[in-house]
Amino acid sequence: MSTITVFNQKGGVGKTITSLNLAAAMHRSNMPTLLIDMDPQTHLTNIHSAPPGDKMKSLFGFYEQYTHLARLAIDWPGIGHLIPSHRELISVETRYGRGPMVLKRLNSGINAFNQAIPVKHVILDCSPTVGVLTLGAIFAADLVLIPISSDFMALQAAKKVEKTLQALEIFLKKRVPRRYLLTRFDRRRGMTVNVKLEADVLFNEELLRTVIPLDVALAESPADNQHIYQKNSSSKGAKAYEALLDELERNELISSKNKGALIY
Ligand SMILES: Nc1ncnc2c1ncn2[C@@H]1O[C@H](COP(=O)(O)OP(=O)(O)O)[C@@H](O)[C@H]1O
Ligand SMILES: [Mg+2]
């Protein structure tokens, strides 16, 4: 099993779209995935259905009552499983502080989930806030995936992510493997191409070759409660998320279908 944490301190860069559609690409490759909505804004959960009326049936229950993640999981056809979020999750930040116990809890919870319901991958869709939820998600990560929307401001924000990760690594006492992913990429726009050139220099081999194009099917699918392979499996977006999965597997950044062990 590998855990992929999708993180960027900027909103609207494609974290939720990437979490959803990378998971859907994995499912198409016969690798059911556990998605965890870490964001109190519940965007990912909303794409599946309305968040649970009872907050204890969301990720909040895991933090508040130590509910086993397997008991909180709901099925998501074409994906695998979802641990839904709830707006109350925001209070976890203030209730539990940032001690090592709460930071490590998510990692232990994911391992326990995998014992009960084996999955090949876990994807954590983070909020833009760097609080205890996001820190726990980064601690649990085998790979941090950082979507960058292909515009200049987004590149500035991505530099900030690198600083955050470096600061965290001192605390986590480990180097976190990371890859940057250009999203909303429009080849017809000169600026987008310049952003790619600059990102190449900035992030070097940590910039993924795959880019996610600006795609109307990707933009519209959440409103239809669909992932991209339900919306339009021959769209540019659908092909791009398959290419992303392929690149992550080929470079052994995540465990692949044919391999049990995770190698860096
Ligand atoms: N590649 C893309 N092409 C077109 N629209 C996109 C693309 N990626 C994301 N979007 C749209 O941009 C908005 C923000 O994306 P989202 O994944 O919710 O960002 P984040 O989770 O980082 O806040 C959403 O409305 C989404 O549908
Ligand atoms: Mg989001």
mmCIF file of C-alpha atoms and ligand atoms in Angstrom:
data_model
loop_
_atom_site.group_PDB
_atom_site.id
_atom_site.type_symbol
_atom_site.label_atom_id
_atom_site.label_comp_id
_atom_site.label_asym_id
_atom_site.label_seq_id
_atom_site.Cartn_x
_atom_site.Cartn_y
_atom_site.Cartn_z
ATOM 1 C CA MET A 1 0.000 0.000 0.000
ATOM 2 C CA SER A 2 1.156 3.543 -0.666
ATOM 3 C CA THR A 3 -0.249 6.773 0.715
ATOM 4 C CA ILE A 4 -0.349 9.832 -1.521
ATOM 5 C CA THR A 5 -1.008 13.187 0.124
ATOM 6 C CA VAL A 6 -2.326 15.849 -2.244
ATOM 7 C CA PHE A 7 -1.315 19.196 -0.806
ATOM 8 C CA ASN A 8 -0.880 22.851 -1.677
ATOM 9 C CA GLN A 9 -1.439 25.891 0.538
ATOM 10 C CA LYS A 10 -3.211 27.562 -2.381
ATOM 11 C CA GLY A 11 -6.872 26.794 -3.037
ATOM 12 C CA GLY A 12 -8.312 26.147 -6.481
ATOM 13 C CA VAL A 13 -5.175 24.520 -7.909
ATOM 14 C CA GLY A 14 -6.745 21.102 -8.571
ATOM 15 C CA LYS A 15 -6.110 19.147 -5.341
ATOM 16 C CA THR A 16 -9.624 17.720 -5.143
ATOM 17 C CA ILE A 17 -9.929 17.069 -8.891
ATOM 18 C CA THR A 18 -6.563 15.321 -8.827
ATOM 19 C CA SER A 19 -7.394 13.210 -5.752
ATOM 20 C CA LEU A 20 -10.672 12.088 -7.301
ATOM 21 C CA ASN A 21 -9.448 11.318 -10.793
ATOM 22 C CA LEU A 22 -6.143 9.739 -9.844
ATOM 23 C CA ALA A 23 -8.173 7.396 -7.603
ATOM 24 C CA ALA A 24 -10.534 6.688 -10.514
ATOM 25 C CA ALA A 25 -7.576 5.929 -12.807
ATOM 26 C CA MET A 26 -6.260 3.525 -10.146
ATOM 27 C CA HIS A 27 -9.614 1.774 -9.948
ATOM 28 C CA ARG A 28 -9.622 1.341 -13.733
ATOM 29 C CA SER A 29 -6.273 -0.400 -13.323
ATOM 30 C CA ASN A 30 -7.897 -2.790 -10.835
ATOM 31 C CA MET A 31 -6.474 -0.993 -7.827
ATOM 32 C CA PRO A 32 -9.308 0.058 -5.515
ATOM 33 C CA THR A 33 -8.369 3.115 -3.519
ATOM 34 C CA LEU A 34 -9.291 4.734 -0.232
ATOM 35 C CA LEU A 35 -9.939 8.467 -0.540
ATOM 36 C CA ILE A 36 -9.915 10.528 2.647
ATOM 37 C CA ASP A 37 -11.431 13.991 2.548
ATOM 38 C CA MET A 38 -9.235 15.975 4.960
ATOM 39 C CA ASP A 39 -10.840 19.324 4.121
ATOM 40 C CA PRO A 40 -13.563 20.763 6.418
ATOM 41 C CA GLN A 41 -14.926 22.425 3.267
ATOM 42 C CA THR A 42 -16.089 18.898 2.231
ATOM 43 C CA HIS A 43 -15.639 19.470 -1.535
ATOM 44 C CA LEU A 44 -14.601 15.888 -2.260
ATOM 45 C CA THR A 45 -17.354 14.489 -0.044
ATOM 46 C CA ASN A 46 -19.920 16.663 -1.860
ATOM 47 C CA ILE A 47 -18.929 15.100 -5.185
ATOM 48 C CA HIS A 48 -19.884 11.699 -3.733
ATOM 49 C CA SER A 49 -22.986 12.861 -1.833
ATOM 50 C CA ALA A 50 -24.034 15.172 0.979
ATOM 51 C CA PRO A 51 -21.747 14.951 4.044
ATOM 52 C CA PRO A 52 -23.181 12.748 6.827
ATOM 53 C CA GLY A 53 -25.706 14.496 9.062
ATOM 54 C CA ASP A 54 -23.999 12.928 12.066
ATOM 55 C CA LYS A 55 -20.473 14.369 12.347
ATOM 56 C CA MET A 56 -19.328 11.217 14.175
ATOM 57 C CA LYS A 57 -19.820 9.307 10.897
ATOM 58 C CA SER A 58 -17.164 11.449 9.239
ATOM 59 C CA LEU A 59 -13.397 11.717 9.736
ATOM 60 C CA PHE A 60 -14.295 13.816 12.782
ATOM 61 C CA GLY A 61 -15.435 10.597 14.533
ATOM 62 C CA PHE A 62 -11.953 9.148 14.029
ATOM 63 C CA TYR A 63 -10.368 12.083 15.854
ATOM 64 C CA GLU A 64 -13.095 12.584 18.457
ATOM 65 C CA GLN A 65 -14.083 9.014 19.352
ATOM 66 C CA TYR A 66 -11.270 6.894 17.922
ATOM 67 C CA THR A 67 -13.785 5.294 15.538
ATOM 68 C CA HIS A 68 -12.009 2.774 13.284
ATOM 69 C CA LEU A 69 -11.610 4.228 9.765
ATOM 70 C CA ALA A 70 -13.071 1.014 8.310
ATOM 71 C CA ARG A 71 -16.320 1.808 10.142
ATOM 72 C CA LEU A 72 -16.437 5.306 8.673
ATOM 73 C CA ALA A 73 -15.753 4.269 5.070
ATOM 74 C CA ILE A 74 -18.516 4.453 2.500
ATOM 75 C CA ASP A 75 -18.405 2.775 -0.912
ATOM 76 C CA TRP A 76 -17.668 4.827 -3.970
ATOM 77 C CA PRO A 77 -18.353 2.907 -7.191
ATOM 78 C CA GLY A 78 -15.495 3.338 -9.658
ATOM 79 C CA ILE A 79 -13.148 4.489 -6.870
ATOM 80 C CA GLY A 80 -13.215 2.168 -3.862
ATOM 81 C CA HIS A 81 -13.943 3.845 -0.524
ATOM 82 C CA LEU A 82 -14.368 7.326 0.898
ATOM 83 C CA ILE A 83 -13.949 8.603 4.436
ATOM 84 C CA PRO A 84 -16.222 11.648 4.305
ATOM 85 C CA SER A 85 -15.407 15.005 5.791
ATOM 86 C CA HIS A 86 -17.637 17.253 7.885
ATOM 87 C CA ARG A 87 -17.433 21.005 8.539
ATOM 88 C CA GLU A 88 -16.873 20.242 12.245
ATOM 89 C CA LEU A 89 -13.451 18.843 11.303
ATOM 90 C CA ILE A 90 -12.168 22.394 11.575
ATOM 91 C CA SER A 91 -12.379 22.131 15.371
ATOM 92 C CA VAL A 92 -9.833 19.280 15.422
ATOM 93 C CA GLU A 93 -7.152 21.921 14.960
ATOM 94 C CA THR A 94 -8.059 23.710 18.182
ATOM 95 C CA ARG A 95 -9.015 20.678 20.261
ATOM 96 C CA TYR A 96 -5.962 18.501 19.934
ATOM 97 C CA GLY A 97 -2.972 20.799 19.492
ATOM 98 C CA ARG A 98 -0.077 19.569 17.406
ATOM 99 C CA GLY A 99 1.649 17.017 19.606
ATOM 100 C CA PRO A 100 3.322 13.921 18.136
ATOM 101 C CA MET A 101 0.432 11.665 19.223
ATOM 102 C CA VAL A 102 -2.192 13.403 17.109
ATOM 103 C CA LEU A 103 0.231 13.802 14.198
ATOM 104 C CA LYS A 104 0.903 10.057 14.048
ATOM 105 C CA ARG A 105 -2.702 9.032 14.550
ATOM 106 C CA LEU A 106 -3.802 9.254 10.944
ATOM 107 C CA ASN A 107 -0.905 7.074 9.841
ATOM 108 C CA SER A 108 -1.848 4.395 12.403
ATOM 109 C CA GLY A 109 -5.514 4.704 11.420
ATOM 110 C CA ILE A 110 -4.687 4.139 7.750
ATOM 111 C CA ASN A 111 -2.616 1.062 8.581
ATOM 112 C CA ALA A 112 -5.474 -0.333 10.665
ATOM 113 C CA PHE A 113 -7.910 0.353 7.796
ATOM 114 C CA ASN A 114 -5.677 -1.537 5.404
ATOM 115 C CA GLN A 115 -5.608 -4.530 7.763
ATOM 116 C CA ALA A 116 -9.410 -4.620 7.781
ATOM 117 C CA ILE A 117 -10.025 -3.681 4.130
ATOM 118 C CA PRO A 118 -6.879 -4.107 2.016
ATOM 119 C CA VAL A 119 -6.383 -1.392 -0.608
ATOM 120 C CA LYS A 120 -3.513 -0.693 -2.942
ATOM 121 C CA HIS A 121 -3.488 3.069 -2.427
ATOM 122 C CA VAL A 122 -4.730 5.746 -0.069
ATOM 123 C CA ILE A 123 -5.160 9.323 -1.297
ATOM 124 C CA LEU A 124 -5.489 12.197 1.182
ATOM 125 C CA ASP A 125 -7.158 15.330 -0.202
ATOM 126 C CA CYS A 126 -5.871 18.137 2.050
ATOM 127 C CA SER A 127 -7.252 21.573 2.809
ATOM 128 C CA PRO A 128 -5.034 24.590 2.062
ATOM 129 C CA THR A 129 -4.537 25.150 5.816
ATOM 130 C CA VAL A 130 -1.342 23.875 7.407
ATOM 131 C CA GLY A 131 -2.824 22.621 10.667
ATOM 132 C CA VAL A 132 -2.767 19.333 12.506
ATOM 133 C CA LEU A 133 -4.860 17.543 9.842
ATOM 134 C CA THR A 134 -2.506 18.473 7.031
ATOM 135 C CA LEU A 135 0.579 17.783 9.142
ATOM 136 C CA GLY A 136 -0.779 14.311 9.968
ATOM 137 C CA ALA A 137 -1.440 13.730 6.271
ATOM 138 C CA ILE A 138 2.088 14.731 5.342
ATOM 139 C CA PHE A 139 3.482 12.525 8.108
ATOM 140 C CA ALA A 140 1.508 9.559 6.683
ATOM 141 C CA ALA A 141 2.643 10.201 3.098
ATOM 142 C CA ASP A 142 4.809 7.962 0.979
ATOM 143 C CA LEU A 143 4.506 10.683 -1.643
ATOM 144 C CA VAL A 144 3.327 14.291 -1.442
ATOM 145 C CA LEU A 145 1.736 15.337 -4.712
ATOM 146 C CA ILE A 146 1.573 19.107 -5.217
ATOM 147 C CA PRO A 147 -0.751 20.312 -7.967
ATOM 148 C CA ILE A 148 0.245 23.705 -9.371
ATOM 149 C CA SER A 149 -2.229 25.579 -11.500
ATOM 150 C CA SER A 150 -0.329 26.763 -14.581
ATOM 151 C CA ASP A 151 -0.205 30.482 -13.870
ATOM 152 C CA PHE A 152 2.430 32.747 -12.425
ATOM 153 C CA MET A 153 0.824 33.336 -9.024
ATOM 154 C CA ALA A 154 0.450 29.600 -8.527
ATOM 155 C CA LEU A 155 4.146 29.142 -9.098
ATOM 156 C CA GLN A 156 4.871 31.664 -6.353
ATOM 157 C CA ALA A 157 2.584 29.678 -4.026
ATOM 158 C CA ALA A 158 4.362 26.449 -4.904
ATOM 159 C CA LYS A 159 7.657 27.937 -3.738
ATOM 160 C CA LYS A 160 5.971 28.426 -0.376
ATOM 161 C CA VAL A 161 4.969 24.740 -0.283
ATOM 162 C CA GLU A 162 8.614 23.762 -0.686
ATOM 163 C CA LYS A 163 9.514 25.971 2.316
ATOM 164 C CA THR A 164 6.696 24.431 4.386
ATOM 165 C CA LEU A 165 7.835 20.893 3.580
ATOM 166 C CA GLN A 166 11.429 21.705 4.430
ATOM 167 C CA ALA A 167 10.390 23.172 7.781
ATOM 168 C CA LEU A 168 8.243 20.130 8.494
ATOM 169 C CA GLU A 169 10.960 17.662 7.645
ATOM 170 C CA ILE A 170 13.023 18.878 10.593
ATOM 171 C CA PHE A 171 10.088 18.083 12.847
ATOM 172 C CA LEU A 172 9.064 14.835 11.131
ATOM 173 C CA LYS A 173 12.684 13.667 11.068
ATOM 174 C CA LYS A 174 12.330 12.303 7.557
ATOM 175 C CA ARG A 175 12.594 13.513 3.993
ATOM 176 C CA VAL A 176 9.220 13.439 2.330
ATOM 177 C CA PRO A 177 9.308 12.393 -1.336
ATOM 178 C CA ARG A 178 7.370 14.961 -3.374
ATOM 179 C CA ARG A 179 6.380 15.644 -6.948
ATOM 180 C CA TYR A 180 4.920 18.785 -8.496
ATOM 181 C CA LEU A 181 2.132 18.461 -11.051
ATOM 182 C CA LEU A 182 1.119 21.217 -13.476
ATOM 183 C CA THR A 183 -2.670 21.428 -13.760
ATOM 184 C CA ARG A 184 -5.070 23.534 -15.854
ATOM 185 C CA PHE A 185 -2.410 23.508 -18.557
ATOM 186 C CA ASP A 186 -3.303 25.318 -21.769
ATOM 187 C CA ARG A 187 -0.704 24.893 -24.519
ATOM 188 C CA ARG A 188 -2.228 27.717 -26.535
ATOM 189 C CA ARG A 189 -1.341 30.265 -23.886
ATOM 190 C CA GLY A 190 2.219 31.583 -23.976
ATOM 191 C CA MET A 191 2.156 32.267 -20.252
ATOM 192 C CA THR A 192 1.361 28.625 -19.434
ATOM 193 C CA VAL A 193 4.355 27.482 -21.438
ATOM 194 C CA ASN A 194 6.559 29.996 -19.600
ATOM 195 C CA VAL A 195 5.287 28.692 -16.271
ATOM 196 C CA LYS A 196 6.345 25.198 -17.335
ATOM 197 C CA LEU A 197 9.825 26.411 -18.242
ATOM 198 C CA GLU A 198 10.161 28.152 -14.901
ATOM 199 C CA ALA A 199 8.771 25.164 -12.971
ATOM 200 C CA ASP A 200 11.319 22.943 -14.732
ATOM 201 C CA VAL A 201 14.142 25.069 -13.382
ATOM 202 C CA LEU A 202 12.619 25.404 -9.920
ATOM 203 C CA PHE A 203 11.628 21.817 -9.268
ATOM 204 C CA ASN A 204 13.912 19.927 -11.587
ATOM 205 C CA GLU A 205 13.351 16.150 -11.409
ATOM 206 C CA GLU A 206 10.600 16.720 -8.843
ATOM 207 C CA LEU A 207 8.401 18.197 -11.588
ATOM 208 C CA LEU A 208 6.302 15.475 -13.200
ATOM 209 C CA ARG A 209 6.450 15.184 -16.993
ATOM 210 C CA THR A 210 2.685 14.623 -17.137
ATOM 211 C CA VAL A 211 0.629 17.824 -17.235
ATOM 212 C CA ILE A 212 -3.101 17.993 -16.607
ATOM 213 C CA PRO A 213 -4.741 20.046 -19.368
ATOM 214 C CA LEU A 214 -7.402 22.652 -18.868
ATOM 215 C CA ASP A 215 -10.398 20.516 -19.755
ATOM 216 C CA VAL A 216 -14.088 21.325 -19.718
ATOM 217 C CA ALA A 217 -15.010 17.723 -18.822
ATOM 218 C CA LEU A 218 -12.789 17.970 -15.721
ATOM 219 C CA ALA A 219 -14.370 21.284 -14.794
ATOM 220 C CA GLU A 220 -17.938 20.033 -15.201
ATOM 221 C CA SER A 221 -17.775 16.507 -13.784
ATOM 222 C CA PRO A 222 -17.938 17.409 -10.030
ATOM 223 C CA ALA A 223 -21.296 19.150 -10.497
ATOM 224 C CA ASP A 224 -22.615 15.909 -12.035
ATOM 225 C CA ASN A 225 -21.243 13.871 -9.087
ATOM 226 C CA GLN A 226 -18.938 12.093 -11.490
ATOM 227 C CA HIS A 227 -15.284 11.315 -11.880
ATOM 228 C CA ILE A 228 -13.778 11.894 -15.300
ATOM 229 C CA TYR A 229 -14.158 8.280 -16.555
ATOM 230 C CA GLN A 230 -17.889 8.483 -15.887
ATOM 231 C CA LYS A 231 -18.149 11.929 -17.469
ATOM 232 C CA ASN A 232 -16.065 11.303 -20.585
ATOM 233 C CA SER A 233 -13.507 8.523 -20.649
ATOM 234 C CA SER A 234 -11.999 9.736 -23.929
ATOM 235 C CA SER A 235 -11.509 13.342 -22.760
ATOM 236 C CA LYS A 236 -8.067 14.947 -22.508
ATOM 237 C CA GLY A 237 -8.458 14.990 -18.739
ATOM 238 C CA ALA A 238 -9.206 11.260 -18.554
ATOM 239 C CA LYS A 239 -6.098 10.439 -20.592
ATOM 240 C CA ALA A 240 -3.978 12.798 -18.495
ATOM 241 C CA TYR A 241 -4.856 11.125 -15.184
ATOM 242 C CA GLU A 242 -4.048 7.718 -16.694
ATOM 243 C CA ALA A 243 -0.703 9.127 -17.822
ATOM 244 C CA LEU A 244 -0.121 10.499 -14.323
ATOM 245 C CA LEU A 245 -0.745 7.086 -12.754
ATOM 246 C CA ASP A 246 1.563 5.503 -15.295
ATOM 247 C CA GLU A 247 4.361 8.002 -14.576
ATOM 248 C CA LEU A 248 4.063 7.516 -10.787
ATOM 249 C CA GLU A 249 4.199 3.730 -11.182
ATOM 250 C CA ARG A 250 6.993 3.705 -13.759
ATOM 251 C CA ASN A 251 9.170 5.793 -11.474
ATOM 252 C CA GLU A 252 8.267 3.617 -8.514
ATOM 253 C CA LEU A 253 6.909 6.577 -6.578
ATOM 254 C CA ILE A 254 3.887 4.476 -5.656
ATOM 255 C CA SER A 255 3.416 0.740 -5.548
ATOM 256 C CA SER A 256 2.241 -0.641 -8.871
ATOM 257 C CA LYS A 257 -0.278 -3.334 -9.677
ATOM 258 C CA ASN A 258 2.381 -5.962 -10.137
ATOM 259 C CA LYS A 259 4.479 -5.174 -7.108
ATOM 260 C CA GLY A 260 3.801 -5.691 -3.447
ATOM 261 C CA ALA A 261 6.667 -3.635 -2.077
ATOM 262 C CA LEU A 262 7.155 0.074 -2.245
ATOM 263 C CA ILE A 263 10.570 1.107 -3.510
ATOM 264 C CA TYR A 264 12.049 4.608 -3.752
HETATM 265 N N1 LIG B 1 -7.585 20.577 -15.304
HETATM 266 C C1 LIG B 1 -8.694 21.269 -15.058
HETATM 267 N N2 LIG B 1 -9.433 21.763 -16.094
HETATM 268 C C2 LIG B 1 -10.542 22.487 -15.858
HETATM 269 N N3 LIG B 1 -11.014 22.780 -14.641
HETATM 270 C C3 LIG B 1 -10.333 22.317 -13.567
HETATM 271 C C4 LIG B 1 -9.149 21.550 -13.722
HETATM 272 N N4 LIG B 1 -8.685 21.224 -12.486
HETATM 273 C C5 LIG B 1 -9.552 21.774 -11.605
HETATM 274 N N5 LIG B 1 -10.537 22.430 -12.251
HETATM 275 C C6 LIG B 1 -11.647 23.168 -11.629
HETATM 276 O O1 LIG B 1 -11.086 24.190 -10.820
HETATM 277 C C7 LIG B 1 -11.786 24.302 -9.586
HETATM 278 C C8 LIG B 1 -10.840 24.082 -8.408
HETATM 279 O O2 LIG B 1 -10.348 22.744 -8.439
HETATM 280 P P1 LIG B 1 -10.194 21.894 -7.108
HETATM 281 O O3 LIG B 1 -9.701 20.557 -7.486
HETATM 282 O O4 LIG B 1 -11.457 21.957 -6.320
HETATM 283 O O5 LIG B 1 -9.049 22.745 -6.364
HETATM 284 P P2 LIG B 1 -8.516 22.652 -4.847
HETATM 285 O O6 LIG B 1 -8.953 21.356 -4.283
HETATM 286 O O7 LIG B 1 -7.028 22.785 -4.969
HETATM 287 O O8 LIG B 1 -9.120 23.828 -4.125
HETATM 288 C C9 LIG B 1 -12.922 23.297 -9.636
HETATM 289 O O9 LIG B 1 -14.080 23.947 -10.011
HETATM 290 C C10 LIG B 1 -12.470 22.301 -10.690
HETATM 291 O O10 LIG B 1 -13.580 21.718 -11.314
HETATM 292 MG MG MG B 2 -10.085 20.904 -2.551
#
